[in-house]
Each structure stands twice: as C-alpha cells, then as structure tokens.
Amino acid sequence: MPLALSIIHSLENTVSNIAFLGLGNMGVRMCQHLLDAGHQVVVWNRTAARAKPLLSLGATMALTPKLAVANADVVFSMLRDDAASSEVWLHKQQGALMALKAEALAVECSTVSVGHFDKLVNRFEAYGRDIICAPVAGSLPQAEQKKLIFLVGASQAQLMRIQPLLNVMGAVVHHVGEGSSGVVLKLMVNSLLGVQVSLLAELLGFCEKFDVNPRKAMDILAQLPVVSPALASAAQGMLAKNFAPNFPIDLVAKDFKLLLADAGQAIKLPVTKSTGAVFTACCEKGGGDNITGVYKCYM
C-alpha cells in the first residue's frame, strides 16, 4: 500500500474532536455520519432545535460558534451563504475564529463566493490559523447515503489530514488544488446543473406546445449522450410535478449571483447571467421549490 494511502487508512480509525457549525438539511446528515463513526462532535446551529436528533446520537450542543470550537481539532461549517459564513467565523464576540486552537483545521464546506473565501483565508492567516475549502457536489439523497463528492482546495498535507473524515461523509474526494480552487469548481458545478435544468424545463414546455408527449420525449432523450444522469433525474421530478426542495431554487439563484459577482465585469458569462436571471425570477414568484421548480414557468 502506498505510504499516503497507508497514513489515511490508519487515520480513519482515529477518533477526532470535531465541531460542526450549521445544521441545515445537509449539515445534519453529514454530522450524523461523523457520530455514527464514533467521533466526538460538538454542534452549533442558529436554531438550536435542529440539533435535537444529533444529541440523542451523542453530540454535544454549544450555545455559540466560539464555544463549539474551543476544544476541536477539526471544525466543519455548512452554512447558507457568504453572510452566514462571515457571521459564524468572524463575529467579534461569538465567532469561531478567535477560539480556534493553534493546531486546529477549519473546513468550509458551504457554497460561498471566491471573494468571501479569500477574505476568510486572509483573516485566518492574520490570526495564525488554517482554513481550507471542501464544498460538496450532491444534495440530500447523496448526503443521506454517504455519496457526497468533496471538492477540496488545500495543501497535500491538509488533504491527508482531513480525508479520513471526508471519507466518512462522502464517496469521492477530489483534490482540486490549493486556496479557493474547490470553491471555484463548486460554483461551476452548480451553474452547469442550473443551466441544464433551466434549458430542459423550457424545452419540455416547447415540445408540449407542439403536442409531443414530454414523457415520451424524455424516454428517448435519456438514451442519447446529450442527457446526463443528473438531467434525466431532474426530468423525472419535473414530469411528476415533484418539487420537494432537495436543492432549493432560492439557493440555486444565490449560487448564480455568487459566480457572477466573482466574475465581475472582466469575465463575460452571458449564458450564466441569463440563467441566473431565470432562477431569480422563479424565486420572486414564490421560491420554496426544488431547482426543478423552474419547470413551472413553462408548464
């Protein structure tokens, strides 16, 4: 066995002191897997009731992010957006950064902007602490089944340290590079999915206008290389009118805004901009649906 894999294998059986910040639908499931693997986990969430099922599995609840991380070797955060991430890590009184041990490693799993993550890195470095990014590809089913794909921006040494824990929560770990590289790739992943789903929604509406059965159309398209498994799955949800929010449409709109803000005026992204506008418009009509709820605009 190669040395790196041997080290990772040996670390997988080591119990870690972990703090987990943010217990949304994804965070709860990720944290549960860590507890099931026998790790000591302190949790924090803005709404404390979200922690209740985890407490029965052995988690400890902290009242603030600062208190949650005080004894942690590794700290994961899974938060909604830049603003939530900034508040949890950098708040002057209750933020996690100021309470981190010198040897602790912070892991930002949230979908945030490149600009925000770079700001976090600068603040952490100024305080002599380390943060890496490890956002995930996948939604609730993948989180439940430990099939998340982690997109890691870290040094090789940091990756080796964190990979055993990522393996507990997911199925694949990709080392994208260092710094914010994982954040860049995550925004690309979500934008690619959003563009495809939005286009499929309008094309299903197109075929209905010409009295072509959309289910039959999808049965044929799904056999062609132009349709990915993810798109075929999205089509099933659209045609079944199942819009339960595995990937809420308001978060899709948010991710497009993050990517466009990072691109600024220097990088031209006309398709991304147009698709982002579609999802923003859908949210304004009542955005509690899944990403597939964009189909309602064309039904």
PDB file of N, CA, C and O in Angstrom, residues 185-229:
ATOM      1  N   LEU A 185     -14.589  25.435  -8.398  1.00  0.00           N
ATOM      2  CA  LEU A 185     -15.181  24.267  -9.058  1.00  0.00           C
ATOM      3  C   LEU A 185     -16.616  24.052  -8.601  1.00  0.00           C
ATOM      4  O   LEU A 185     -17.478  23.671  -9.409  1.00  0.00           O
ATOM      5  N   LYS A 186     -16.894  24.293  -7.313  1.00  0.00           N
ATOM      6  CA  LYS A 186     -18.277  24.106  -6.833  1.00  0.00           C
ATOM      7  C   LYS A 186     -19.233  25.069  -7.526  1.00  0.00           C
ATOM      8  O   LYS A 186     -20.343  24.693  -7.909  1.00  0.00           O
ATOM      9  N   LEU A 187     -18.843  26.311  -7.705  1.00  0.00           N
ATOM     10  CA  LEU A 187     -19.703  27.252  -8.413  1.00  0.00           C
ATOM     11  C   LEU A 187     -19.893  26.830  -9.867  1.00  0.00           C
ATOM     12  O   LEU A 187     -20.986  27.000 -10.438  1.00  0.00           O
ATOM     13  N   MET A 188     -18.874  26.252 -10.464  1.00  0.00           N
ATOM     14  CA  MET A 188     -19.005  25.733 -11.823  1.00  0.00           C
ATOM     15  C   MET A 188     -20.000  24.574 -11.871  1.00  0.00           C
ATOM     16  O   MET A 188     -20.855  24.505 -12.769  1.00  0.00           O
ATOM     17  N   VAL A 189     -19.902  23.666 -10.905  1.00  0.00           N
ATOM     18  CA  VAL A 189     -20.802  22.506 -10.856  1.00  0.00           C
ATOM     19  C   VAL A 189     -22.260  22.960 -10.760  1.00  0.00           C
ATOM     20  O   VAL A 189     -23.132  22.515 -11.526  1.00  0.00           O
ATOM     21  N   ASN A 190     -22.525  23.861  -9.821  1.00  0.00           N
ATOM     22  CA  ASN A 190     -23.913  24.295  -9.625  1.00  0.00           C
ATOM     23  C   ASN A 190     -24.441  25.078 -10.818  1.00  0.00           C
ATOM     24  O   ASN A 190     -25.617  24.972 -11.165  1.00  0.00           O
ATOM     25  N   SER A 191     -23.569  25.849 -11.449  1.00  0.00           N
ATOM     26  CA  SER A 191     -24.005  26.609 -12.621  1.00  0.00           C
ATOM     27  C   SER A 191     -24.269  25.692 -13.808  1.00  0.00           C
ATOM     28  O   SER A 191     -25.253  25.882 -14.545  1.00  0.00           O
ATOM     29  N   LEU A 192     -23.426  24.703 -13.996  1.00  0.00           N
ATOM     30  CA  LEU A 192     -23.661  23.737 -15.078  1.00  0.00           C
ATOM     31  C   LEU A 192     -24.988  23.016 -14.886  1.00  0.00           C
ATOM     32  O   LEU A 192     -25.754  22.826 -15.838  1.00  0.00           O
ATOM     33  N   LEU A 193     -25.263  22.619 -13.657  1.00  0.00           N
ATOM     34  CA  LEU A 193     -26.534  21.949 -13.384  1.00  0.00           C
ATOM     35  C   LEU A 193     -27.699  22.902 -13.627  1.00  0.00           C
ATOM     36  O   LEU A 193     -28.692  22.541 -14.270  1.00  0.00           O
ATOM     37  N   GLY A 194     -27.583  24.127 -13.134  1.00  0.00           N
ATOM     38  CA  GLY A 194     -28.666  25.080 -13.280  1.00  0.00           C
ATOM     39  C   GLY A 194     -28.969  25.396 -14.738  1.00  0.00           C
ATOM     40  O   GLY A 194     -30.143  25.478 -15.133  1.00  0.00           O
ATOM     41  N   VAL A 195     -27.926  25.586 -15.544  1.00  0.00           N
ATOM     42  CA  VAL A 195     -28.129  25.874 -16.969  1.00  0.00           C
ATOM     43  C   VAL A 195     -28.849  24.715 -17.647  1.00  0.00           C
ATOM     44  O   VAL A 195     -29.814  24.920 -18.415  1.00  0.00           O
ATOM     45  N   GLN A 196     -28.441  23.491 -17.363  1.00  0.00           N
ATOM     46  CA  GLN A 196     -29.058  22.322 -17.991  1.00  0.00           C
ATOM     47  C   GLN A 196     -30.523  22.167 -17.580  1.00  0.00           C
ATOM     48  O   GLN A 196     -31.393  21.910 -18.417  1.00  0.00           O
ATOM     49  N   VAL A 197     -30.778  22.312 -16.275  1.00  0.00           N
ATOM     50  CA  VAL A 197     -32.150  22.132 -15.787  1.00  0.00           C
ATOM     51  C   VAL A 197     -33.062  23.216 -16.344  1.00  0.00           C
ATOM     52  O   VAL A 197     -34.199  22.953 -16.757  1.00  0.00           O
ATOM     53  N   SER A 198     -32.582  24.453 -16.370  1.00  0.00           N
ATOM     54  CA  SER A 198     -33.384  25.549 -16.904  1.00  0.00           C
ATOM     55  C   SER A 198     -33.694  25.330 -18.384  1.00  0.00           C
ATOM     56  O   SER A 198     -34.833  25.518 -18.830  1.00  0.00           O
ATOM     57  N   LEU A 199     -32.689  24.914 -19.144  1.00  0.00           N
ATOM     58  CA  LEU A 199     -32.898  24.688 -20.572  1.00  0.00           C
ATOM     59  C   LEU A 199     -33.872  23.530 -20.803  1.00  0.00           C
ATOM     60  O   LEU A 199     -34.761  23.609 -21.654  1.00  0.00           O
ATOM     61  N   LEU A 200     -33.713  22.453 -20.032  1.00  0.00           N
ATOM     62  CA  LEU A 200     -34.614  21.316 -20.185  1.00  0.00           C
ATOM     63  C   LEU A 200     -36.055  21.729 -19.881  1.00  0.00           C
ATOM     64  O   LEU A 200     -36.982  21.326 -20.587  1.00  0.00           O
ATOM     65  N   ALA A 201     -36.241  22.540 -18.833  1.00  0.00           N
ATOM     66  CA  ALA A 201     -37.588  22.974 -18.472  1.00  0.00           C
ATOM     67  C   ALA A 201     -38.249  23.720 -19.622  1.00  0.00           C
ATOM     68  O   ALA A 201     -39.418  23.468 -19.963  1.00  0.00           O
ATOM     69  N   GLU A 202     -37.519  24.619 -20.256  1.00  0.00           N
ATOM     70  CA  GLU A 202     -38.141  25.385 -21.344  1.00  0.00           C
ATOM     71  C   GLU A 202     -38.342  24.522 -22.584  1.00  0.00           C
ATOM     72  O   GLU A 202     -39.325  24.700 -23.323  1.00  0.00           O
ATOM     73  N   LEU A 203     -37.469  23.527 -22.806  1.00  0.00           N
ATOM     74  CA  LEU A 203     -37.638  22.654 -23.971  1.00  0.00           C
ATOM     75  C   LEU A 203     -38.793  21.673 -23.775  1.00  0.00           C
ATOM     76  O   LEU A 203     -39.473  21.314 -24.752  1.00  0.00           O
ATOM     77  N   LEU A 204     -39.027  21.236 -22.540  1.00  0.00           N
ATOM     78  CA  LEU A 204     -40.206  20.396 -22.284  1.00  0.00           C
ATOM     79  C   LEU A 204     -41.478  21.198 -22.549  1.00  0.00           C
ATOM     80  O   LEU A 204     -42.458  20.679 -23.091  1.00  0.00           O
ATOM     81  N   GLY A 205     -41.461  22.469 -22.143  1.00  0.00           N
ATOM     82  CA  GLY A 205     -42.593  23.334 -22.475  1.00  0.00           C
ATOM     83  C   GLY A 205     -42.756  23.500 -23.978  1.00  0.00           C
ATOM     84  O   GLY A 205     -43.880  23.521 -24.507  1.00  0.00           O
ATOM     85  N   PHE A 206     -41.638  23.585 -24.678  1.00  0.00           N
ATOM     86  CA  PHE A 206     -41.652  23.707 -26.136  1.00  0.00           C
ATOM     87  C   PHE A 206     -42.312  22.498 -26.787  1.00  0.00           C
ATOM     88  O   PHE A 206     -43.180  22.637 -27.658  1.00  0.00           O
ATOM     89  N   CYS A 207     -41.924  21.301 -26.351  1.00  0.00           N
ATOM     90  CA  CYS A 207     -42.472  20.108 -27.006  1.00  0.00           C
ATOM     91  C   CYS A 207     -43.964  19.947 -26.701  1.00  0.00           C
ATOM     92  O   CYS A 207     -44.737  19.477 -27.548  1.00  0.00           O
ATOM     93  N   GLU A 208     -44.394  20.368 -25.513  1.00  0.00           N
ATOM     94  CA  GLU A 208     -45.818  20.288 -25.174  1.00  0.00           C
ATOM     95  C   GLU A 208     -46.649  21.190 -26.081  1.00  0.00           C
ATOM     96  O   GLU A 208     -47.775  20.847 -26.444  1.00  0.00           O
ATOM     97  N   LYS A 209     -46.088  22.341 -26.438  1.00  0.00           N
ATOM     98  CA  LYS A 209     -46.816  23.284 -27.298  1.00  0.00           C
ATOM     99  C   LYS A 209     -47.077  22.696 -28.684  1.00  0.00           C
ATOM    100  O   LYS A 209     -47.983  23.104 -29.397  1.00  0.00           O
ATOM    101  N   PHE A 210     -46.252  21.722 -29.067  1.00  0.00           N
ATOM    102  CA  PHE A 210     -46.432  21.064 -30.361  1.00  0.00           C
ATOM    103  C   PHE A 210     -47.033  19.673 -30.212  1.00  0.00           C
ATOM    104  O   PHE A 210     -46.920  18.816 -31.098  1.00  0.00           O
ATOM    105  N   ASP A 211     -47.674  19.445 -29.061  1.00  0.00           N
ATOM    106  CA  ASP A 211     -48.392  18.194 -28.794  1.00  0.00           C
ATOM    107  C   ASP A 211     -47.499  16.957 -28.854  1.00  0.00           C
ATOM    108  O   ASP A 211     -47.956  15.857 -29.193  1.00  0.00           O
ATOM    109  N   VAL A 212     -46.232  17.129 -28.508  1.00  0.00           N
ATOM    110  CA  VAL A 212     -45.335  15.980 -28.338  1.00  0.00           C
ATOM    111  C   VAL A 212     -45.358  15.596 -26.865  1.00  0.00           C
ATOM    112  O   VAL A 212     -45.168  16.445 -25.985  1.00  0.00           O
ATOM    113  N   ASN A 213     -45.615  14.328 -26.597  1.00  0.00           N
ATOM    114  CA  ASN A 213     -45.688  13.859 -25.216  1.00  0.00           C
ATOM    115  C   ASN A 213     -44.333  14.044 -24.537  1.00  0.00           C
ATOM    116  O   ASN A 213     -43.329  13.454 -24.973  1.00  0.00           O
ATOM    117  N   PRO A 214     -44.261  14.865 -23.466  1.00  0.00           N
ATOM    118  CA  PRO A 214     -42.952  15.121 -22.857  1.00  0.00           C
ATOM    119  C   PRO A 214     -42.322  13.889 -22.219  1.00  0.00           C
ATOM    120  O   PRO A 214     -41.103  13.768 -22.200  1.00  0.00           O
ATOM    121  N   ARG A 215     -43.142  12.968 -21.728  1.00  0.00           N
ATOM    122  CA  ARG A 215     -42.580  11.734 -21.151  1.00  0.00           C
ATOM    123  C   ARG A 215     -41.927  10.882 -22.232  1.00  0.00           C
ATOM    124  O   ARG A 215     -40.845  10.330 -22.025  1.00  0.00           O
ATOM    125  N   LYS A 216     -42.595  10.782 -23.360  1.00  0.00           N
ATOM    126  CA  LYS A 216     -42.003  10.013 -24.459  1.00  0.00           C
ATOM    127  C   LYS A 216     -40.734  10.694 -24.956  1.00  0.00           C
ATOM    128  O   LYS A 216     -39.731  10.029 -25.267  1.00  0.00           O
ATOM    129  N   ALA A 217     -40.782  12.032 -25.035  1.00  0.00           N
ATOM    130  CA  ALA A 217     -39.591  12.767 -25.462  1.00  0.00           C
ATOM    131  C   ALA A 217     -38.418  12.480 -24.534  1.00  0.00           C
ATOM    132  O   ALA A 217     -37.288  12.244 -24.990  1.00  0.00           O
ATOM    133  N   MET A 218     -38.675  12.474 -23.226  1.00  0.00           N
ATOM    134  CA  MET A 218     -37.589  12.231 -22.276  1.00  0.00           C
ATOM    135  C   MET A 218     -37.110  10.781 -22.315  1.00  0.00           C
ATOM    136  O   MET A 218     -35.916  10.511 -22.135  1.00  0.00           O
ATOM    137  N   ASP A 219     -38.018   9.841 -22.548  1.00  0.00           N
ATOM    138  CA  ASP A 219     -37.597   8.435 -22.669  1.00  0.00           C
ATOM    139  C   ASP A 219     -36.570   8.288 -23.787  1.00  0.00           C
ATOM    140  O   ASP A 219     -35.609   7.512 -23.679  1.00  0.00           O
ATOM    141  N   ILE A 220     -36.787   9.030 -24.864  1.00  0.00           N
ATOM    142  CA  ILE A 220     -35.857   8.966 -25.999  1.00  0.00           C
ATOM    143  C   ILE A 220     -34.582   9.746 -25.702  1.00  0.00           C
ATOM    144  O   ILE A 220     -33.466   9.254 -25.894  1.00  0.00           O
ATOM    145  N   LEU A 221     -34.740  10.974 -25.192  1.00  0.00           N
ATOM    146  CA  LEU A 221     -33.571  11.810 -24.918  1.00  0.00           C
ATOM    147  C   LEU A 221     -32.640  11.170 -23.887  1.00  0.00           C
ATOM    148  O   LEU A 221     -31.412  11.295 -23.989  1.00  0.00           O
ATOM    149  N   ALA A 222     -33.210  10.473 -22.909  1.00  0.00           N
ATOM    150  CA  ALA A 222     -32.394   9.864 -21.863  1.00  0.00           C
ATOM    151  C   ALA A 222     -31.491   8.771 -22.398  1.00  0.00           C
ATOM    152  O   ALA A 222     -30.509   8.381 -21.740  1.00  0.00           O
ATOM    153  N   GLN A 223     -31.786   8.259 -23.584  1.00  0.00           N
ATOM    154  CA  GLN A 223     -30.945   7.230 -24.204  1.00  0.00           C
ATOM    155  C   GLN A 223     -29.840   7.829 -25.071  1.00  0.00           C
ATOM    156  O   GLN A 223     -29.017   7.094 -25.626  1.00  0.00           O
ATOM    157  N   LEU A 224     -29.847   9.146 -25.181  1.00  0.00           N
ATOM    158  CA  LEU A 224     -28.863   9.828 -26.016  1.00  0.00           C
ATOM    159  C   LEU A 224     -27.799  10.483 -25.141  1.00  0.00           C
ATOM    160  O   LEU A 224     -28.055  10.845 -23.994  1.00  0.00           O
ATOM    161  N   PRO A 225     -26.583  10.649 -25.681  1.00  0.00           N
ATOM    162  CA  PRO A 225     -25.496  11.216 -24.869  1.00  0.00           C
ATOM    163  C   PRO A 225     -25.683  12.681 -24.502  1.00  0.00           C
ATOM    164  O   PRO A 225     -24.916  13.209 -23.692  1.00  0.00           O
ATOM    165  N   VAL A 226     -26.692  13.339 -25.040  1.00  0.00           N
ATOM    166  CA  VAL A 226     -26.899  14.749 -24.716  1.00  0.00           C
ATOM    167  C   VAL A 226     -27.514  14.945 -23.335  1.00  0.00           C
ATOM    168  O   VAL A 226     -27.543  16.072 -22.820  1.00  0.00           O
ATOM    169  N   VAL A 227     -28.021  13.872 -22.730  1.00  0.00           N
ATOM    170  CA  VAL A 227     -28.676  13.972 -21.421  1.00  0.00           C
ATOM    171  C   VAL A 227     -27.846  13.221 -20.382  1.00  0.00           C
ATOM    172  O   VAL A 227     -27.624  12.017 -20.502  1.00  0.00           O
ATOM    173  N   SER A 228     -27.417  13.935 -19.361  1.00  0.00           N
ATOM    174  CA  SER A 228     -26.651  13.344 -18.262  1.00  0.00           C
ATOM    175  C   SER A 228     -27.597  12.640 -17.293  1.00  0.00           C
ATOM    176  O   SER A 228     -28.805  12.913 -17.278  1.00  0.00           O
ATOM    177  N   PRO A 229     -27.074  11.747 -16.443  1.00  0.00           N
ATOM    178  CA  PRO A 229     -27.923  11.120 -15.418  1.00  0.00           C
ATOM    179  C   PRO A 229     -28.601  12.144 -14.517  1.00  0.00           C
ATOM    180  O   PRO A 229     -29.768  11.981 -14.150  1.00  0.00           O
TER     181      PRO A 229
END
